[in-house]
Coordinates of C-alpha atoms and ligand atoms in Angstrom, one line a residue:
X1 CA -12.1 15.3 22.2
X2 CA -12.4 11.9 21.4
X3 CA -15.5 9.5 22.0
X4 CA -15.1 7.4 25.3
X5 CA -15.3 4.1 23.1
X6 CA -12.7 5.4 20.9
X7 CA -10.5 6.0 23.8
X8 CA -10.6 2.6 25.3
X9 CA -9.8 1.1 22.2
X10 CA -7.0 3.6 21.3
X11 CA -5.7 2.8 25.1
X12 CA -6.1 -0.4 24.2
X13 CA -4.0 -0.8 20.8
X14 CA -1.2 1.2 23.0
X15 CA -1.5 -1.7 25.6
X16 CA -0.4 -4.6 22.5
X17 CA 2.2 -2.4 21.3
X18 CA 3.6 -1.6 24.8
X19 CA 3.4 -5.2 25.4
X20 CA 4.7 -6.6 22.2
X21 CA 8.6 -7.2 21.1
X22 CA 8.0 -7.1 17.2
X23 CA 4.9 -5.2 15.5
X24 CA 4.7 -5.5 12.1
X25 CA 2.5 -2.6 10.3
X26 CA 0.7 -4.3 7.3
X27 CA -1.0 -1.4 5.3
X28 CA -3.3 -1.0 2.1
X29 CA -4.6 1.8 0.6
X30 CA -6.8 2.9 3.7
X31 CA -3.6 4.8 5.5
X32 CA -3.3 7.2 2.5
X33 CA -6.9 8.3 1.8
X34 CA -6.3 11.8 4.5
X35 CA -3.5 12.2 2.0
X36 CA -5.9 12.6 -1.0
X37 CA -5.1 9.5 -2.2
X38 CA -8.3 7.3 -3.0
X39 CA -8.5 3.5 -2.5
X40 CA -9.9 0.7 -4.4
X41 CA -13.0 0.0 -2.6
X42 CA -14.5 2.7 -0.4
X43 CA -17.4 4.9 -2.4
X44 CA -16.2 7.1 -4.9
X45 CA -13.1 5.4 -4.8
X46 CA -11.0 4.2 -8.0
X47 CA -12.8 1.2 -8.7
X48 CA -16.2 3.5 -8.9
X49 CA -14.1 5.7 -11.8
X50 CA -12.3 2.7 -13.8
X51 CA -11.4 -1.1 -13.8
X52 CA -8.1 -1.5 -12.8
X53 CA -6.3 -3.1 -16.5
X54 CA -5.0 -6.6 -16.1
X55 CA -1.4 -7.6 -16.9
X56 CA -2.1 -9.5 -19.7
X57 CA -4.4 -7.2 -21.6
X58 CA -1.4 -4.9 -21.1
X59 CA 1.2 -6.9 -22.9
X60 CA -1.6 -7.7 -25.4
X61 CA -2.5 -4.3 -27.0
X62 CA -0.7 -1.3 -27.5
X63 CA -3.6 0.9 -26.8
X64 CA -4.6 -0.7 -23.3
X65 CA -0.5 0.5 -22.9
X66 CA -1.5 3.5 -24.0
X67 CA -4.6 3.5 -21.6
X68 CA -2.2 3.0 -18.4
X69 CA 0.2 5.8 -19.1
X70 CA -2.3 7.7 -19.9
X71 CA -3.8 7.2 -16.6
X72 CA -1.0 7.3 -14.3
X73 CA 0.2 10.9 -15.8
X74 CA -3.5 11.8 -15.1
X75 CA -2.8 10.8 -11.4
X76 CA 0.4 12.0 -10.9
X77 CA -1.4 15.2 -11.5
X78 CA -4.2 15.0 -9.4
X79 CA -1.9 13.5 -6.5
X80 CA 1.1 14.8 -7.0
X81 CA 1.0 17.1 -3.8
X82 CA 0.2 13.9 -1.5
X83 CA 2.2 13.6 1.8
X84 CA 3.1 11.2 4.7
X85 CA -0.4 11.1 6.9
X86 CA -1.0 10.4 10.5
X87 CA -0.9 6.9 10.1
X88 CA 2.3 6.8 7.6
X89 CA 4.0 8.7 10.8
X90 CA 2.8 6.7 13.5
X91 CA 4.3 3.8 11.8
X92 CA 7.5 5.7 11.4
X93 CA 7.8 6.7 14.9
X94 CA 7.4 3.0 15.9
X95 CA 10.1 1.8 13.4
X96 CA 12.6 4.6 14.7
X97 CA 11.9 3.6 17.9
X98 CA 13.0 0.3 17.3
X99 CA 9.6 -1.4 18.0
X100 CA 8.4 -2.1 14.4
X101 CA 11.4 -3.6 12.2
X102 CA 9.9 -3.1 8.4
X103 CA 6.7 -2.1 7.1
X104 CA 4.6 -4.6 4.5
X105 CA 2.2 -2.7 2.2
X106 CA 0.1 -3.2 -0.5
X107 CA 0.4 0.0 -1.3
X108 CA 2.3 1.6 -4.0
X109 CA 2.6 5.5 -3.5
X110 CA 5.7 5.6 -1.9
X111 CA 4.6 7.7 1.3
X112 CA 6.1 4.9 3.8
X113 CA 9.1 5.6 2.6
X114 CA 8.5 9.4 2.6
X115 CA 7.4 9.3 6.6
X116 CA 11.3 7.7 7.1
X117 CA 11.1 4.3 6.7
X118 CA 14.0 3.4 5.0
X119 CA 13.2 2.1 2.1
X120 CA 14.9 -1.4 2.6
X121 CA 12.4 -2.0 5.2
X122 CA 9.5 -0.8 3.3
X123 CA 8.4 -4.4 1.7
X124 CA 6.0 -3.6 -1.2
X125 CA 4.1 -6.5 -2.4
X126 CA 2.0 -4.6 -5.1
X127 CA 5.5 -2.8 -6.4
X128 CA 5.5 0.8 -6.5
X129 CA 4.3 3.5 -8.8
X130 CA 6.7 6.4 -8.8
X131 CA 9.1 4.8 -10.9
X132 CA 8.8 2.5 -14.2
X133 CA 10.5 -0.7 -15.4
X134 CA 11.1 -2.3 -18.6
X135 CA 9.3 -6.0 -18.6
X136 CA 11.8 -7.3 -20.9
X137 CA 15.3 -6.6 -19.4
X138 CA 14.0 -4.9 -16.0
X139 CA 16.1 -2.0 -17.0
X140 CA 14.9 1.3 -14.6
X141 CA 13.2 3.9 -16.0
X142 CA 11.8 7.3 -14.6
X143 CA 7.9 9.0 -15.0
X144 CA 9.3 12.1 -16.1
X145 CA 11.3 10.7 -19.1
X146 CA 8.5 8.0 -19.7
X147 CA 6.0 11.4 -19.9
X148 CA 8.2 13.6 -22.4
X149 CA 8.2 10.3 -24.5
X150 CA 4.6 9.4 -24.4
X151 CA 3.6 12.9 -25.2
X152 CA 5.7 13.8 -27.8
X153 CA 4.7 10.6 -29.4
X154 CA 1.0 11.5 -29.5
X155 CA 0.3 9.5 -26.3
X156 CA 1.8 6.1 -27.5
X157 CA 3.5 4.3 -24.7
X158 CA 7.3 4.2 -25.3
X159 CA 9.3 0.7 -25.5
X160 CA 12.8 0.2 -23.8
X161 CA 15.3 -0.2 -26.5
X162 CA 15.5 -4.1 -25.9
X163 CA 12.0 -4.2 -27.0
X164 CA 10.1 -4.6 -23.7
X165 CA 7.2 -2.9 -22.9
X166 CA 7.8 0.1 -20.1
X167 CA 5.5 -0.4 -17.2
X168 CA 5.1 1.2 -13.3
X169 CA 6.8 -0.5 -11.5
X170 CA 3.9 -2.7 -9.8
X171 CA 2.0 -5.6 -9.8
X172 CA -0.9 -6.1 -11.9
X173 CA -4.2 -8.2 -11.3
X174 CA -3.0 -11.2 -13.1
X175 CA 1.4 -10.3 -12.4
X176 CA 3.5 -12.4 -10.9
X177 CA 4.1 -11.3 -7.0
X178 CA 7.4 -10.1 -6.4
X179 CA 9.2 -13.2 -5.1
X180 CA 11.7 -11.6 -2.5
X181 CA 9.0 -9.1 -1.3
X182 CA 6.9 -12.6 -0.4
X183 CA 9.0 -14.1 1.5
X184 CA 10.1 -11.1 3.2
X185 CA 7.1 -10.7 4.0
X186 CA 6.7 -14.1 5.3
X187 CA 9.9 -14.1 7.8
X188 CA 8.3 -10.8 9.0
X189 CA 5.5 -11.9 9.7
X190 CA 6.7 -15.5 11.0
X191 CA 8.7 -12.8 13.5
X192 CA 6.2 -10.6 15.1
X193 CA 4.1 -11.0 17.9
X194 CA 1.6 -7.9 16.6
X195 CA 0.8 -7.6 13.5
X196 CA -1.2 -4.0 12.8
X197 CA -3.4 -4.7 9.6
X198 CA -4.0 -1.4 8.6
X199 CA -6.7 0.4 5.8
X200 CA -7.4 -2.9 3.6
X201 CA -10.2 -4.3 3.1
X202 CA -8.5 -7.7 3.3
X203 CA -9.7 -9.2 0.3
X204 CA -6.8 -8.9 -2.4
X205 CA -4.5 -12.4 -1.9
X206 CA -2.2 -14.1 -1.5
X207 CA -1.6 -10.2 0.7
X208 CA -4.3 -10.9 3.0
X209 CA -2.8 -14.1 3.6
X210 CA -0.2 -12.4 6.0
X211 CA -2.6 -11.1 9.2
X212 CA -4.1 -14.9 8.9
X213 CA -0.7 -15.9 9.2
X214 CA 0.6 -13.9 12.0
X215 CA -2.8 -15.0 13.9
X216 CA -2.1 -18.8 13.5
X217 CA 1.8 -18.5 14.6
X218 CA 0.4 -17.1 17.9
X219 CA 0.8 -13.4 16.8
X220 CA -1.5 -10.6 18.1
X221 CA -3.5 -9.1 15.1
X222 CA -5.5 -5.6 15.8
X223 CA -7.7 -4.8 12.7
X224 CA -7.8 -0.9 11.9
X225 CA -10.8 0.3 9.2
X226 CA -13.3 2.0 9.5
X227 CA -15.5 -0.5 7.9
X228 CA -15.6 -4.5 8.8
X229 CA -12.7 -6.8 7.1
X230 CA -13.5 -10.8 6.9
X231 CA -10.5 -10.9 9.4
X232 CA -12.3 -9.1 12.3
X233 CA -13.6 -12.2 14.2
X234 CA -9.7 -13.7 14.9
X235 CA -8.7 -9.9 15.3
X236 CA -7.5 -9.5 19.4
X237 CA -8.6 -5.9 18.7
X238 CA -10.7 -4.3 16.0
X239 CA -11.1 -0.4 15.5
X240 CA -13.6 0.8 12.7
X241 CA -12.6 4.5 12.6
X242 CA -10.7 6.7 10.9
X243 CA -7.2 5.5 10.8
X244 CA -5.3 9.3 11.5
X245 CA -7.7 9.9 13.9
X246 CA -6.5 6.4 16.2
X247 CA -2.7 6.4 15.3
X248 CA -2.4 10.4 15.8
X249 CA -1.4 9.5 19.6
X250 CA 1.4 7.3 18.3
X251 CA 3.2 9.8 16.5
X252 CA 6.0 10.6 18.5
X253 CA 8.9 13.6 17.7
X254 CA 10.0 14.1 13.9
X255 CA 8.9 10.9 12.4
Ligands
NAD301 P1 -9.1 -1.3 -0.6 O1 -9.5 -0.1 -1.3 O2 -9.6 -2.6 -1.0 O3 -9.4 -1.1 1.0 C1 -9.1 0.0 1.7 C2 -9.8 -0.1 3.0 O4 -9.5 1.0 3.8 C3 -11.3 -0.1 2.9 O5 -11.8 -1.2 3.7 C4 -11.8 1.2 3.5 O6 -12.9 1.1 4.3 C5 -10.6 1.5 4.4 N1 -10.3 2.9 4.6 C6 -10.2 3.9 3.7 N2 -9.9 5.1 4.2 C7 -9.9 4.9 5.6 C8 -9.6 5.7 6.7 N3 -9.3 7.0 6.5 N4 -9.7 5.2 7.9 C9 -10.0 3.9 8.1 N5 -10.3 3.0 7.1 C10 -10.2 3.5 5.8 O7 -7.5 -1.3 -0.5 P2 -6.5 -2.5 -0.3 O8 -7.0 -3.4 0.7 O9 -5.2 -1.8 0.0 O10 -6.4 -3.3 -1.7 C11 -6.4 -2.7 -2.9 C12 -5.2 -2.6 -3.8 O11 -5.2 -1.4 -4.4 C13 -3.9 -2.7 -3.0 O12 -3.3 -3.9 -3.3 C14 -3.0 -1.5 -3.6 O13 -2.0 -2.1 -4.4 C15 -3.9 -0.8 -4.5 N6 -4.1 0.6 -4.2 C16 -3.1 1.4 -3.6 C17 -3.3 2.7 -3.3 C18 -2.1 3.5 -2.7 O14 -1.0 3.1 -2.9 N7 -2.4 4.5 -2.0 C19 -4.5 3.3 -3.6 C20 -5.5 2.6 -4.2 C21 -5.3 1.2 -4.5

């Protein structure tokens, strides 16, 4: 049973998306905590376990290289069994019914695209992490053969054969943003008339620039976290609870 309060606002949120022609989901790394999953920010989260490594003391040093791959095969391990959650099919079941056209996230675990978004209109503005790229010729390269590499070599990160350095394929503190994901993002959001900001704690730009945006074109913006964002004052509706728990209703059929 769900609290009265909770109710209202979950009747609420339905209400803007009945009543809206174009909502645009805008996610971070909130929607994927019920899928094991830890954010950035919350307690016990990354953040409390290690500093993220900045792009340029990645290009510097072969052992901060090292560091990153060594990392990311130690989460692909503890996260490997994540799924699509609630939210990540709620959001699906509005795109397949036509009323959200593309998805913008900041996050970069791929489950958007594993709920059955397709992954055209999945715009990723952090990059994604379940694939690798080569910095120097932006040649495509997979974890698995980036692992048998990295261990056979005694846990030195491998090169591509141009030279570049092999990275995830997203965007460091300190990387360029992805230009066609930006302005993607932009006409999206220039386009709707409710945008969802979802699970971030709105404070990584230029991302959190895009519910600001949406707001001062005339856009709806409903705020879901369960703790307050800077944003929650221009919000038209702001939830602080568990994000499955409000977009569990909105799952509709096989999302
Ligand atoms: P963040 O960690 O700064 O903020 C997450 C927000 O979600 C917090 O405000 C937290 O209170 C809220 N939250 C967490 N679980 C929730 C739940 N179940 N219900 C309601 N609210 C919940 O994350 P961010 O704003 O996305 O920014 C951090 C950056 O970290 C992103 O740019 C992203 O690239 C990266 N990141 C991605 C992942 C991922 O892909 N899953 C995970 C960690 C970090």
């Amino acid at each position: 049973m769900l609290a009265p309060n909770l109710k209202t606002a979950i009747d609420r949120l339905a209400h803007l998306i009945e009543n809206s022609n174009a909502v645009l989901p805008f996610t971070g790394a909130g929607i994927s905590t019920e899928c094991g999953i830890p954010d950035f920010r919350s307690p016990g989260g990354i953040w409390a376990r290690m500093q993220p490594i900045p792009f340029d003391a990645f290009m510097a040093s072969q052992e901060m290289r090292n560091e990153a791959w060594r990392r990311r095969f130690a989460m692909a391990d503890e996260f490997k069994g994540a799924r699509p959650g609630r939210g990540h099919l709620a959001l699906a079941s509005l795109y397949q019914a036509g009323k959200a056209p593309a998805v913008i996230t900041q996050n970069i675990d791929n489950l958007h695209q594993e709920s059955g978004i397709a992954p055209g209109d999945v715009v990723e503005l952090h990059g994604n992490t379940t694939y690798a790229v080569c910095l120097g010729c932006s040649a495509r390269y997979e974890l698995p053969w980036v692992r048998q590499k990295f261990e056979t070599g005694g846990g030195r990160a491998p090169d591509c054969d141009c030279g570049g350095h092999i990275k995830t394929a997203t965007v460091s503190f300190g990387q360029a943003m992805p230009e066609d994901a930006m302005a993607r993002a932009e006409t999206l959001t220039l386009g709707c008339d409710l945008l969802l900001a979802i699970g971030s704690s709105l404070v990584v730009w230029p991302a959190a620039g895009f519910p600001m945006l949406a707001k001062r074109n005339g856009a709806r913006l409903a705020i879901i976290n369960r703790e307050a964002t800077e944003f929650d004052d221009m919000a038209d509706l702001v939830i602080h609870d568990d994000i499955g728990t409000v977009l569990a209703p909105f799952v509709t059929g096989r999302a």
